[in-house]
Amino acid sequence: MILTDTWWSSDQFLPDRTLLQTGGDLDGFKKIRKFEPSEPGGNCDWVELKDVELANGRWYATKQILPDGTIVIVGGRGTNTAEYYPPRMNKNGAVELKFLADVEDNQMYNLYPYVHLLPTATFSSSPTTKQSLMLALEGDFSTTVVVVCGGAQYGAFIERSTDTPAHGSCGRIVATDPKPGWEMEDMPYGRIMGDTLMLPTGDTLIINGAQAGTQGFEMASNPMYHSTANLLPDGRVLVAGSNPHYFYKFAAEFPTELRLEAFSPEYLSPDRANIRPVIEEIPETVRFGEAFAVLVSVPLSIVGIIEVWERTIFDTFIFTGSNISETCRYAVSPRRWSIPD
């Protein structure tokens, strides 16, 4: 069972489906916890590791799974370092990240930093209650585009303003470009603390969040704040929760929301059933680095298909706010297409 404080901790699923949770507040600052799934009717419970702990205590940190299955744990309030799980043997178990130190100020810019795994490196950006997403990889997967949208106005957190309009801008950057630059556009309206999802069509969905204010209890208005969203296997989007308050408040202007809602994007409409692919054959087991084939059928002739998979993380604030995942776009042949090596 969990015996220490998990407030503002963060989580990541491991390759074996184990959920890894680290950090928190007070006595949970350096703790590492695991939850291993069991068969139906089994005895599942959290386990706090006793023989290992974080090199640096972490409150508001971010996790990213790496190609070898290890986890990099980045940042945290007042912790401008990164470390790994399982721990790697170096000087003190953590390495300094100058970028996080450079953006640390009383605006809390470096809490839950966004981290995207690139083909050759990692990309990190400072959140300020923005939403961030890495777009689908195409071709030889060497070009990576990252989008960062919305966020709080500078000063809103310091002034504890609940009515300062959120930013409505979206910046797009080719993170793998030797000389990257931002390409800007605008959302229909501003948004903070939202969720971003890559849909099976390759489109990006930005959902939830507040239209004014900033992060923190009692500091956002017009919100679906501290809400979550996740793409379900059937293509629907599960939306849950909202609470901008210290405690549950059901009679407030923006009440605590405990309900779940399933949103069906337009690609699930009945008039599009004849262009939705149906998986006919898929291997039961796929090994790492192994090519495999998936057979799909579509009533109408098609010239391409997008396959999307997500590796989701969550933290205290939101489940998919930074949507730290990898998505890929593949071509399809008239009869069969394969995941390349």
PDB file of C-alpha atoms in Angstrom, residues 35-331:
ATOM      1  CA  PHE A  35       1.361  -0.982  -9.197  1.00  0.00           C
ATOM      2  CA  GLU A  36       1.342  -4.323 -11.014  1.00  0.00           C
ATOM      3  CA  PRO A  37      -1.913  -5.480 -12.644  1.00  0.00           C
ATOM      4  CA  SER A  38      -3.325  -8.866 -11.759  1.00  0.00           C
ATOM      5  CA  GLU A  39      -5.842 -11.226 -13.263  1.00  0.00           C
ATOM      6  CA  PRO A  40      -9.537 -10.589 -12.479  1.00  0.00           C
ATOM      7  CA  GLY A  41     -10.165 -11.434  -8.849  1.00  0.00           C
ATOM      8  CA  GLY A  42      -6.488 -11.109  -8.008  1.00  0.00           C
ATOM      9  CA  ASN A  43      -5.021  -9.144  -5.124  1.00  0.00           C
ATOM     10  CA  CYS A  44      -3.659  -5.882  -6.586  1.00  0.00           C
ATOM     11  CA  ASP A  45      -2.065  -3.195  -4.472  1.00  0.00           C
ATOM     12  CA  TRP A  46       0.572  -0.496  -4.612  1.00  0.00           C
ATOM     13  CA  VAL A  47       4.083  -1.271  -3.414  1.00  0.00           C
ATOM     14  CA  GLU A  48       6.457   1.394  -2.137  1.00  0.00           C
ATOM     15  CA  LEU A  49      10.034   0.390  -2.913  1.00  0.00           C
ATOM     16  CA  LYS A  50      12.246   0.211   0.149  1.00  0.00           C
ATOM     17  CA  ASP A  51      15.629  -0.552  -1.413  1.00  0.00           C
ATOM     18  CA  VAL A  52      15.762   2.374  -3.862  1.00  0.00           C
ATOM     19  CA  GLU A  53      14.618   5.997  -3.992  1.00  0.00           C
ATOM     20  CA  LEU A  54      15.002   9.027  -6.247  1.00  0.00           C
ATOM     21  CA  ALA A  55      18.388  10.735  -6.322  1.00  0.00           C
ATOM     22  CA  ASN A  56      16.581  14.098  -6.079  1.00  0.00           C
ATOM     23  CA  GLY A  57      13.205  14.687  -4.478  1.00  0.00           C
ATOM     24  CA  ARG A  58      10.625  15.565  -7.154  1.00  0.00           C
ATOM     25  CA  TRP A  59       7.408  17.538  -6.927  1.00  0.00           C
ATOM     26  CA  TYR A  60       5.779  18.328 -10.338  1.00  0.00           C
ATOM     27  CA  ALA A  61       8.177  16.159 -12.391  1.00  0.00           C
ATOM     28  CA  THR A  62       7.622  14.624 -15.849  1.00  0.00           C
ATOM     29  CA  LYS A  63       8.387  11.111 -17.085  1.00  0.00           C
ATOM     30  CA  GLN A  64       9.222   9.799 -20.565  1.00  0.00           C
ATOM     31  CA  ILE A  65       9.746   6.169 -21.508  1.00  0.00           C
ATOM     32  CA  LEU A  66      12.829   5.552 -23.674  1.00  0.00           C
ATOM     33  CA  PRO A  67      13.354   2.997 -26.482  1.00  0.00           C
ATOM     34  CA  ASP A  68      15.145   0.585 -24.139  1.00  0.00           C
ATOM     35  CA  GLY A  69      12.207   0.602 -21.707  1.00  0.00           C
ATOM     36  CA  THR A  70      13.864   2.742 -19.051  1.00  0.00           C
ATOM     37  CA  ILE A  71      12.244   5.929 -17.767  1.00  0.00           C
ATOM     38  CA  VAL A  72      13.764   9.397 -17.684  1.00  0.00           C
ATOM     39  CA  ILE A  73      12.357  11.569 -14.882  1.00  0.00           C
ATOM     40  CA  VAL A  74      12.689  15.275 -15.635  1.00  0.00           C
ATOM     41  CA  GLY A  75      12.468  18.346 -13.434  1.00  0.00           C
ATOM     42  CA  GLY A  76      10.186  19.199 -10.580  1.00  0.00           C
ATOM     43  CA  ARG A  77       9.739  22.285  -8.457  1.00  0.00           C
ATOM     44  CA  GLY A  78      13.213  23.489  -7.492  1.00  0.00           C
ATOM     45  CA  THR A  79      14.763  20.364  -9.055  1.00  0.00           C
ATOM     46  CA  ASN A  80      16.479  21.238 -12.331  1.00  0.00           C
ATOM     47  CA  THR A  81      17.848  17.772 -13.043  1.00  0.00           C
ATOM     48  CA  ALA A  82      16.958  14.513 -14.760  1.00  0.00           C
ATOM     49  CA  GLU A  83      17.480  10.939 -13.609  1.00  0.00           C
ATOM     50  CA  TYR A  84      16.547   7.438 -14.710  1.00  0.00           C
ATOM     51  CA  TYR A  85      14.588   4.457 -13.517  1.00  0.00           C
ATOM     52  CA  PRO A  86      16.065   1.923 -13.035  1.00  0.00           C
ATOM     53  CA  PRO A  87      18.782   4.177 -11.571  1.00  0.00           C
ATOM     54  CA  ARG A  88      21.990   4.623 -13.552  1.00  0.00           C
ATOM     55  CA  MET A  89      25.328   4.789 -11.844  1.00  0.00           C
ATOM     56  CA  ASN A  90      26.798   8.277 -12.164  1.00  0.00           C
ATOM     57  CA  LYS A  91      28.043  10.899  -9.722  1.00  0.00           C
ATOM     58  CA  ASN A  92      24.850  11.460  -7.783  1.00  0.00           C
ATOM     59  CA  GLY A  93      22.253   9.638  -9.864  1.00  0.00           C
ATOM     60  CA  ALA A  94      21.044  12.808 -11.611  1.00  0.00           C
ATOM     61  CA  VAL A  95      22.289  15.192 -14.306  1.00  0.00           C
ATOM     62  CA  GLU A  96      21.823  18.959 -14.395  1.00  0.00           C
ATOM     63  CA  LEU A  97      19.476  20.502 -16.992  1.00  0.00           C
ATOM     64  CA  LYS A  98      20.440  24.128 -17.609  1.00  0.00           C
ATOM     65  CA  PHE A  99      17.246  24.812 -19.564  1.00  0.00           C
ATOM     66  CA  LEU A 100      15.049  24.154 -16.528  1.00  0.00           C
ATOM     67  CA  ALA A 101      17.208  26.403 -14.374  1.00  0.00           C
ATOM     68  CA  ASP A 102      17.041  29.179 -16.985  1.00  0.00           C
ATOM     69  CA  VAL A 103      13.221  29.246 -16.985  1.00  0.00           C
ATOM     70  CA  GLU A 104      12.750  28.899 -13.233  1.00  0.00           C
ATOM     71  CA  ASP A 105      11.040  31.961 -11.748  1.00  0.00           C
ATOM     72  CA  ASN A 106       8.094  32.916  -9.558  1.00  0.00           C
ATOM     73  CA  GLN A 107       5.723  32.144 -12.453  1.00  0.00           C
ATOM     74  CA  MET A 108       6.438  28.426 -11.901  1.00  0.00           C
ATOM     75  CA  TYR A 109       7.375  28.007 -15.573  1.00  0.00           C
ATOM     76  CA  ASN A 110       9.279  24.758 -15.121  1.00  0.00           C
ATOM     77  CA  LEU A 111       6.689  22.613 -13.336  1.00  0.00           C
ATOM     78  CA  TYR A 112       5.684  19.415 -15.180  1.00  0.00           C
ATOM     79  CA  PRO A 113       7.875  20.272 -18.203  1.00  0.00           C
ATOM     80  CA  TYR A 114       6.820  18.850 -21.562  1.00  0.00           C
ATOM     81  CA  VAL A 115       9.215  16.192 -22.825  1.00  0.00           C
ATOM     82  CA  HIS A 116       8.963  14.622 -26.295  1.00  0.00           C
ATOM     83  CA  LEU A 117      11.098  11.715 -27.467  1.00  0.00           C
ATOM     84  CA  LEU A 118      12.661  12.613 -30.836  1.00  0.00           C
ATOM     85  CA  PRO A 119      14.394  10.240 -33.277  1.00  0.00           C
ATOM     86  CA  THR A 120      17.819  11.500 -32.152  1.00  0.00           C
ATOM     87  CA  ALA A 121      17.270  13.335 -28.856  1.00  0.00           C
ATOM     88  CA  THR A 122      14.651  14.820 -26.552  1.00  0.00           C
ATOM     89  CA  PHE A 123      12.784  18.110 -26.781  1.00  0.00           C
ATOM     90  CA  SER A 124      11.684  19.960 -23.681  1.00  0.00           C
ATOM     91  CA  SER A 125       9.494  23.031 -23.346  1.00  0.00           C
ATOM     92  CA  SER A 126       8.257  25.019 -20.385  1.00  0.00           C
ATOM     93  CA  PRO A 127       4.535  24.533 -19.764  1.00  0.00           C
ATOM     94  CA  THR A 128       3.010  27.659 -18.161  1.00  0.00           C
ATOM     95  CA  THR A 129      -0.294  25.727 -18.351  1.00  0.00           C
ATOM     96  CA  LYS A 130       0.045  25.248 -22.126  1.00  0.00           C
ATOM     97  CA  GLN A 131      -0.850  22.145 -24.126  1.00  0.00           C
ATOM     98  CA  SER A 132       1.805  20.352 -26.186  1.00  0.00           C
ATOM     99  CA  LEU A 133       1.796  17.523 -28.715  1.00  0.00           C
ATOM    100  CA  MET A 134       4.259  15.832 -31.038  1.00  0.00           C
ATOM    101  CA  LEU A 135       2.631  15.317 -34.437  1.00  0.00           C
ATOM    102  CA  ALA A 136       2.625  11.988 -36.271  1.00  0.00           C
ATOM    103  CA  LEU A 137       5.974  10.800 -37.609  1.00  0.00           C
ATOM    104  CA  GLU A 138       6.037  10.145 -41.354  1.00  0.00           C
ATOM    105  CA  GLY A 139       8.397   8.800 -44.011  1.00  0.00           C
ATOM    106  CA  ASP A 140      11.716   7.782 -42.470  1.00  0.00           C
ATOM    107  CA  PHE A 141      10.613   9.258 -39.099  1.00  0.00           C
ATOM    108  CA  SER A 142      13.548  11.688 -39.088  1.00  0.00           C
ATOM    109  CA  THR A 143      11.446  14.880 -38.993  1.00  0.00           C
ATOM    110  CA  THR A 144       9.593  15.736 -35.806  1.00  0.00           C
ATOM    111  CA  VAL A 145       7.054  18.543 -35.455  1.00  0.00           C
ATOM    112  CA  VAL A 146       5.998  19.726 -31.996  1.00  0.00           C
ATOM    113  CA  VAL A 147       2.989  21.962 -31.331  1.00  0.00           C
ATOM    114  CA  VAL A 148       2.567  24.100 -28.194  1.00  0.00           C
ATOM    115  CA  CYS A 149      -0.777  25.874 -27.682  1.00  0.00           C
ATOM    116  CA  GLY A 150      -2.430  28.228 -25.229  1.00  0.00           C
ATOM    117  CA  GLY A 151      -1.201  29.043 -21.744  1.00  0.00           C
ATOM    118  CA  ALA A 152      -1.602  31.710 -19.095  1.00  0.00           C
ATOM    119  CA  GLN A 153      -0.714  35.361 -19.575  1.00  0.00           C
ATOM    120  CA  TYR A 154       2.511  36.466 -17.921  1.00  0.00           C
ATOM    121  CA  GLY A 155       1.725  37.840 -14.476  1.00  0.00           C
ATOM    122  CA  ALA A 156      -1.576  36.007 -13.994  1.00  0.00           C
ATOM    123  CA  PHE A 157      -0.048  33.589 -11.489  1.00  0.00           C
ATOM    124  CA  ILE A 158       1.789  36.291  -9.533  1.00  0.00           C
ATOM    125  CA  GLU A 159      -1.316  38.482  -9.357  1.00  0.00           C
ATOM    126  CA  ARG A 160      -3.577  35.481  -8.662  1.00  0.00           C
ATOM    127  CA  SER A 161      -5.849  36.697 -11.434  1.00  0.00           C
ATOM    128  CA  THR A 162      -8.855  34.544 -12.296  1.00  0.00           C
ATOM    129  CA  ASP A 163     -10.158  36.668 -15.180  1.00  0.00           C
ATOM    130  CA  THR A 164      -7.022  37.324 -17.264  1.00  0.00           C
ATOM    131  CA  PRO A 165      -7.785  35.770 -20.691  1.00  0.00           C
ATOM    132  CA  ALA A 166      -5.728  32.732 -21.610  1.00  0.00           C
ATOM    133  CA  HIS A 167      -3.476  32.768 -24.662  1.00  0.00           C
ATOM    134  CA  GLY A 168      -5.083  31.504 -27.853  1.00  0.00           C
ATOM    135  CA  SER A 169      -1.920  31.098 -29.903  1.00  0.00           C
ATOM    136  CA  CYS A 170      -0.403  27.848 -31.192  1.00  0.00           C
ATOM    137  CA  GLY A 171       3.264  27.529 -32.080  1.00  0.00           C
ATOM    138  CA  ARG A 172       4.563  24.822 -34.404  1.00  0.00           C
ATOM    139  CA  ILE A 173       8.269  23.972 -34.582  1.00  0.00           C
ATOM    140  CA  VAL A 174      10.295  21.362 -36.467  1.00  0.00           C
ATOM    141  CA  ALA A 175      12.294  20.224 -33.465  1.00  0.00           C
ATOM    142  CA  THR A 176      14.750  18.218 -35.580  1.00  0.00           C
ATOM    143  CA  ASP A 177      15.617  21.169 -37.850  1.00  0.00           C
ATOM    144  CA  PRO A 178      19.221  22.401 -37.380  1.00  0.00           C
ATOM    145  CA  LYS A 179      17.855  25.968 -37.336  1.00  0.00           C
ATOM    146  CA  PRO A 180      14.321  25.607 -35.956  1.00  0.00           C
ATOM    147  CA  GLY A 181      11.822  28.458 -35.900  1.00  0.00           C
ATOM    148  CA  TRP A 182       8.262  28.888 -34.668  1.00  0.00           C
ATOM    149  CA  GLU A 183       5.300  29.068 -37.046  1.00  0.00           C
ATOM    150  CA  MET A 184       2.365  30.700 -35.264  1.00  0.00           C
ATOM    151  CA  GLU A 185      -1.408  30.423 -35.646  1.00  0.00           C
ATOM    152  CA  ASP A 186      -4.439  31.000 -33.409  1.00  0.00           C
ATOM    153  CA  MET A 187      -7.044  28.770 -31.790  1.00  0.00           C
ATOM    154  CA  PRO A 188     -10.700  29.914 -31.806  1.00  0.00           C
ATOM    155  CA  TYR A 189     -10.239  31.020 -28.174  1.00  0.00           C
ATOM    156  CA  GLY A 190      -7.692  30.900 -25.370  1.00  0.00           C
ATOM    157  CA  ARG A 191      -7.145  27.828 -23.233  1.00  0.00           C
ATOM    158  CA  ILE A 192      -5.090  26.831 -20.196  1.00  0.00           C
ATOM    159  CA  MET A 193      -4.691  23.427 -18.548  1.00  0.00           C
ATOM    160  CA  GLY A 194      -6.281  21.618 -21.486  1.00  0.00           C
ATOM    161  CA  ASP A 195      -5.676  18.165 -22.929  1.00  0.00           C
ATOM    162  CA  THR A 196      -4.266  17.287 -26.347  1.00  0.00           C
ATOM    163  CA  LEU A 197      -4.874  14.019 -28.171  1.00  0.00           C
ATOM    164  CA  MET A 198      -3.806  12.554 -31.488  1.00  0.00           C
ATOM    165  CA  LEU A 199      -6.871  10.967 -33.077  1.00  0.00           C
ATOM    166  CA  PRO A 200      -6.813   7.861 -35.326  1.00  0.00           C
ATOM    167  CA  THR A 201      -7.284  10.148 -38.344  1.00  0.00           C
ATOM    168  CA  GLY A 202      -4.050  11.983 -37.559  1.00  0.00           C
ATOM    169  CA  ASP A 203      -5.966  15.088 -36.470  1.00  0.00           C
ATOM    170  CA  THR A 204      -5.117  16.819 -33.206  1.00  0.00           C
ATOM    171  CA  LEU A 205      -7.883  17.314 -30.648  1.00  0.00           C
ATOM    172  CA  ILE A 206      -7.476  20.082 -28.055  1.00  0.00           C
ATOM    173  CA  ILE A 207     -10.132  19.713 -25.385  1.00  0.00           C
ATOM    174  CA  ASN A 208     -10.990  20.818 -21.828  1.00  0.00           C
ATOM    175  CA  GLY A 209      -9.108  23.501 -19.915  1.00  0.00           C
ATOM    176  CA  ALA A 210     -10.085  26.974 -18.692  1.00  0.00           C
ATOM    177  CA  GLN A 211     -10.477  30.153 -20.737  1.00  0.00           C
ATOM    178  CA  ALA A 212      -9.112  32.551 -18.119  1.00  0.00           C
ATOM    179  CA  GLY A 213      -6.842  32.646 -15.082  1.00  0.00           C
ATOM    180  CA  THR A 214      -3.893  30.397 -14.415  1.00  0.00           C
ATOM    181  CA  GLN A 215      -2.837  27.191 -12.655  1.00  0.00           C
ATOM    182  CA  GLY A 216      -3.635  26.714  -8.982  1.00  0.00           C
ATOM    183  CA  PHE A 217      -6.628  26.299  -6.714  1.00  0.00           C
ATOM    184  CA  GLU A 218      -9.294  29.009  -7.051  1.00  0.00           C
ATOM    185  CA  MET A 219      -7.270  30.639  -9.860  1.00  0.00           C
ATOM    186  CA  ALA A 220      -9.107  29.652 -13.068  1.00  0.00           C
ATOM    187  CA  SER A 221     -12.512  30.559 -14.480  1.00  0.00           C
ATOM    188  CA  ASN A 222     -14.844  29.157 -17.134  1.00  0.00           C
ATOM    189  CA  PRO A 223     -13.098  25.846 -16.690  1.00  0.00           C
ATOM    190  CA  MET A 224     -12.985  22.206 -17.315  1.00  0.00           C
ATOM    191  CA  TYR A 225      -9.974  22.452 -15.038  1.00  0.00           C
ATOM    192  CA  HIS A 226      -7.857  19.544 -13.751  1.00  0.00           C
ATOM    193  CA  SER A 227      -9.895  17.480 -16.210  1.00  0.00           C
ATOM    194  CA  THR A 228      -8.692  14.474 -18.171  1.00  0.00           C
ATOM    195  CA  ALA A 229      -9.154  13.076 -21.664  1.00  0.00           C
ATOM    196  CA  ASN A 230      -7.977   9.841 -23.228  1.00  0.00           C
ATOM    197  CA  LEU A 231      -8.479   8.087 -26.556  1.00  0.00           C
ATOM    198  CA  LEU A 232     -10.351   4.788 -26.160  1.00  0.00           C
ATOM    199  CA  PRO A 233      -9.724   1.686 -28.311  1.00  0.00           C
ATOM    200  CA  ASP A 234     -13.064   2.190 -30.102  1.00  0.00           C
ATOM    201  CA  GLY A 235     -12.100   5.714 -31.215  1.00  0.00           C
ATOM    202  CA  ARG A 236     -14.170   7.641 -28.681  1.00  0.00           C
ATOM    203  CA  VAL A 237     -12.621  10.188 -26.320  1.00  0.00           C
ATOM    204  CA  LEU A 238     -13.239   9.687 -22.601  1.00  0.00           C
ATOM    205  CA  VAL A 239     -13.528  13.003 -20.721  1.00  0.00           C
ATOM    206  CA  ALA A 240     -13.625  13.121 -16.934  1.00  0.00           C
ATOM    207  CA  GLY A 241     -13.590  15.512 -14.027  1.00  0.00           C
ATOM    208  CA  SER A 242     -12.973  19.189 -13.302  1.00  0.00           C
ATOM    209  CA  ASN A 243     -12.204  20.993 -10.071  1.00  0.00           C
ATOM    210  CA  PRO A 244     -10.629  24.453  -9.722  1.00  0.00           C
ATOM    211  CA  HIS A 245     -11.206  24.457  -5.942  1.00  0.00           C
ATOM    212  CA  TYR A 246      -9.271  23.432  -2.833  1.00  0.00           C
ATOM    213  CA  PHE A 247     -12.020  20.963  -1.934  1.00  0.00           C
ATOM    214  CA  TYR A 248     -15.122  19.589  -3.631  1.00  0.00           C
ATOM    215  CA  LYS A 249     -17.622  22.396  -4.292  1.00  0.00           C
ATOM    216  CA  PHE A 250     -20.842  21.389  -6.039  1.00  0.00           C
ATOM    217  CA  ALA A 251     -22.737  24.687  -5.614  1.00  0.00           C
ATOM    218  CA  ALA A 252     -20.037  27.045  -6.952  1.00  0.00           C
ATOM    219  CA  GLU A 253     -20.191  28.993 -10.230  1.00  0.00           C
ATOM    220  CA  PHE A 254     -17.788  26.428 -11.695  1.00  0.00           C
ATOM    221  CA  PRO A 255     -18.627  23.332  -9.628  1.00  0.00           C
ATOM    222  CA  THR A 256     -16.581  20.236  -9.029  1.00  0.00           C
ATOM    223  CA  GLU A 257     -17.353  17.755 -11.806  1.00  0.00           C
ATOM    224  CA  LEU A 258     -17.145  14.011 -11.131  1.00  0.00           C
ATOM    225  CA  ARG A 259     -19.004  12.675 -14.160  1.00  0.00           C
ATOM    226  CA  LEU A 260     -17.528  10.801 -17.125  1.00  0.00           C
ATOM    227  CA  GLU A 261     -18.459  11.603 -20.711  1.00  0.00           C
ATOM    228  CA  ALA A 262     -17.627   9.779 -23.938  1.00  0.00           C
ATOM    229  CA  PHE A 263     -17.189  12.085 -26.924  1.00  0.00           C
ATOM    230  CA  SER A 264     -17.621  10.568 -30.400  1.00  0.00           C
ATOM    231  CA  PRO A 265     -15.645  12.447 -33.081  1.00  0.00           C
ATOM    232  CA  GLU A 266     -17.144  12.824 -36.544  1.00  0.00           C
ATOM    233  CA  TYR A 267     -15.259   9.830 -37.940  1.00  0.00           C
ATOM    234  CA  LEU A 268     -17.560   7.607 -35.837  1.00  0.00           C
ATOM    235  CA  SER A 269     -20.740   8.957 -37.444  1.00  0.00           C
ATOM    236  CA  PRO A 270     -22.928   6.349 -39.216  1.00  0.00           C
ATOM    237  CA  ASP A 271     -22.504   8.003 -42.619  1.00  0.00           C
ATOM    238  CA  ARG A 272     -18.762   7.284 -42.462  1.00  0.00           C
ATOM    239  CA  ALA A 273     -19.056   3.592 -41.659  1.00  0.00           C
ATOM    240  CA  ASN A 274     -18.171   2.673 -45.249  1.00  0.00           C
ATOM    241  CA  ILE A 275     -14.721   4.287 -44.972  1.00  0.00           C
ATOM    242  CA  ARG A 276     -13.792   3.109 -41.468  1.00  0.00           C
ATOM    243  CA  PRO A 277     -11.217   0.299 -41.552  1.00  0.00           C
ATOM    244  CA  VAL A 278     -11.919  -2.927 -39.684  1.00  0.00           C
ATOM    245  CA  ILE A 279      -8.998  -5.004 -38.420  1.00  0.00           C
ATOM    246  CA  GLU A 280      -9.352  -8.529 -39.819  1.00  0.00           C
ATOM    247  CA  GLU A 281      -6.033 -10.116 -38.861  1.00  0.00           C
ATOM    248  CA  ILE A 282      -3.353  -9.143 -36.372  1.00  0.00           C
ATOM    249  CA  PRO A 283      -0.611 -11.261 -34.770  1.00  0.00           C
ATOM    250  CA  GLU A 284      -1.118 -12.293 -31.164  1.00  0.00           C
ATOM    251  CA  THR A 285       2.502 -11.564 -30.246  1.00  0.00           C
ATOM    252  CA  VAL A 286       4.989  -9.036 -31.620  1.00  0.00           C
ATOM    253  CA  ARG A 287       8.602  -8.877 -30.462  1.00  0.00           C
ATOM    254  CA  PHE A 288      10.626  -5.704 -30.145  1.00  0.00           C
ATOM    255  CA  GLY A 289      12.090  -4.619 -33.508  1.00  0.00           C
ATOM    256  CA  GLU A 290      10.084  -7.231 -35.413  1.00  0.00           C
ATOM    257  CA  ALA A 291       8.117  -6.301 -38.539  1.00  0.00           C
ATOM    258  CA  PHE A 292       4.505  -7.455 -38.534  1.00  0.00           C
ATOM    259  CA  ALA A 293       1.489  -7.258 -40.820  1.00  0.00           C
ATOM    260  CA  VAL A 294      -2.059  -6.141 -40.079  1.00  0.00           C
ATOM    261  CA  LEU A 295      -4.878  -6.970 -42.483  1.00  0.00           C
ATOM    262  CA  VAL A 296      -7.743  -4.477 -42.607  1.00  0.00           C
ATOM    263  CA  SER A 297     -10.873  -4.232 -44.700  1.00  0.00           C
ATOM    264  CA  VAL A 298     -12.763  -1.141 -45.855  1.00  0.00           C
ATOM    265  CA  PRO A 299     -16.020  -1.187 -47.862  1.00  0.00           C
ATOM    266  CA  LEU A 300     -14.820   1.619 -50.152  1.00  0.00           C
ATOM    267  CA  SER A 301     -11.479   1.781 -51.939  1.00  0.00           C
ATOM    268  CA  ILE A 302      -8.838   3.719 -50.009  1.00  0.00           C
ATOM    269  CA  VAL A 303      -5.418   5.094 -50.842  1.00  0.00           C
ATOM    270  CA  GLY A 304      -3.988   5.443 -47.358  1.00  0.00           C
ATOM    271  CA  ILE A 305      -4.553   4.828 -43.696  1.00  0.00           C
ATOM    272  CA  ILE A 306      -3.231   6.304 -40.487  1.00  0.00           C
ATOM    273  CA  GLU A 307      -2.287   4.071 -37.601  1.00  0.00           C
ATOM    274  CA  VAL A 308      -1.961   5.817 -34.252  1.00  0.00           C
ATOM    275  CA  TRP A 309      -0.727   4.419 -30.978  1.00  0.00           C
ATOM    276  CA  GLU A 310      -0.344   6.336 -27.758  1.00  0.00           C
ATOM    277  CA  ARG A 311       1.865   5.900 -24.741  1.00  0.00           C
ATOM    278  CA  THR A 312       0.094   7.944 -22.122  1.00  0.00           C
ATOM    279  CA  ILE A 313       1.395   9.488 -18.922  1.00  0.00           C
ATOM    280  CA  PHE A 314      -0.445  11.301 -16.222  1.00  0.00           C
ATOM    281  CA  ASP A 315       0.288  13.534 -13.287  1.00  0.00           C
ATOM    282  CA  THR A 316      -1.653  15.314 -10.560  1.00  0.00           C
ATOM    283  CA  PHE A 317      -2.893  18.057 -12.873  1.00  0.00           C
ATOM    284  CA  ILE A 318      -4.052  16.173 -15.949  1.00  0.00           C
ATOM    285  CA  PHE A 319      -3.923  12.791 -17.648  1.00  0.00           C
ATOM    286  CA  THR A 320      -2.883  13.805 -21.155  1.00  0.00           C
ATOM    287  CA  GLY A 321      -2.197  17.509 -20.981  1.00  0.00           C
ATOM    288  CA  SER A 322       1.194  17.156 -22.564  1.00  0.00           C
ATOM    289  CA  ASN A 323       0.261  13.982 -24.384  1.00  0.00           C
ATOM    290  CA  ILE A 324       3.716  12.501 -24.183  1.00  0.00           C
ATOM    291  CA  SER A 325       3.381   9.837 -26.844  1.00  0.00           C
ATOM    292  CA  GLU A 326       4.700   8.668 -30.164  1.00  0.00           C
ATOM    293  CA  THR A 327       2.418   8.489 -33.197  1.00  0.00           C
ATOM    294  CA  CYS A 328       3.248   7.315 -36.694  1.00  0.00           C
ATOM    295  CA  ARG A 329       1.629   7.539 -40.128  1.00  0.00           C
ATOM    296  CA  TYR A 330       1.962   4.620 -42.552  1.00  0.00           C
ATOM    297  CA  ALA A 331       1.011   4.007 -46.170  1.00  0.00           C
TER     298      ALA A 331
END
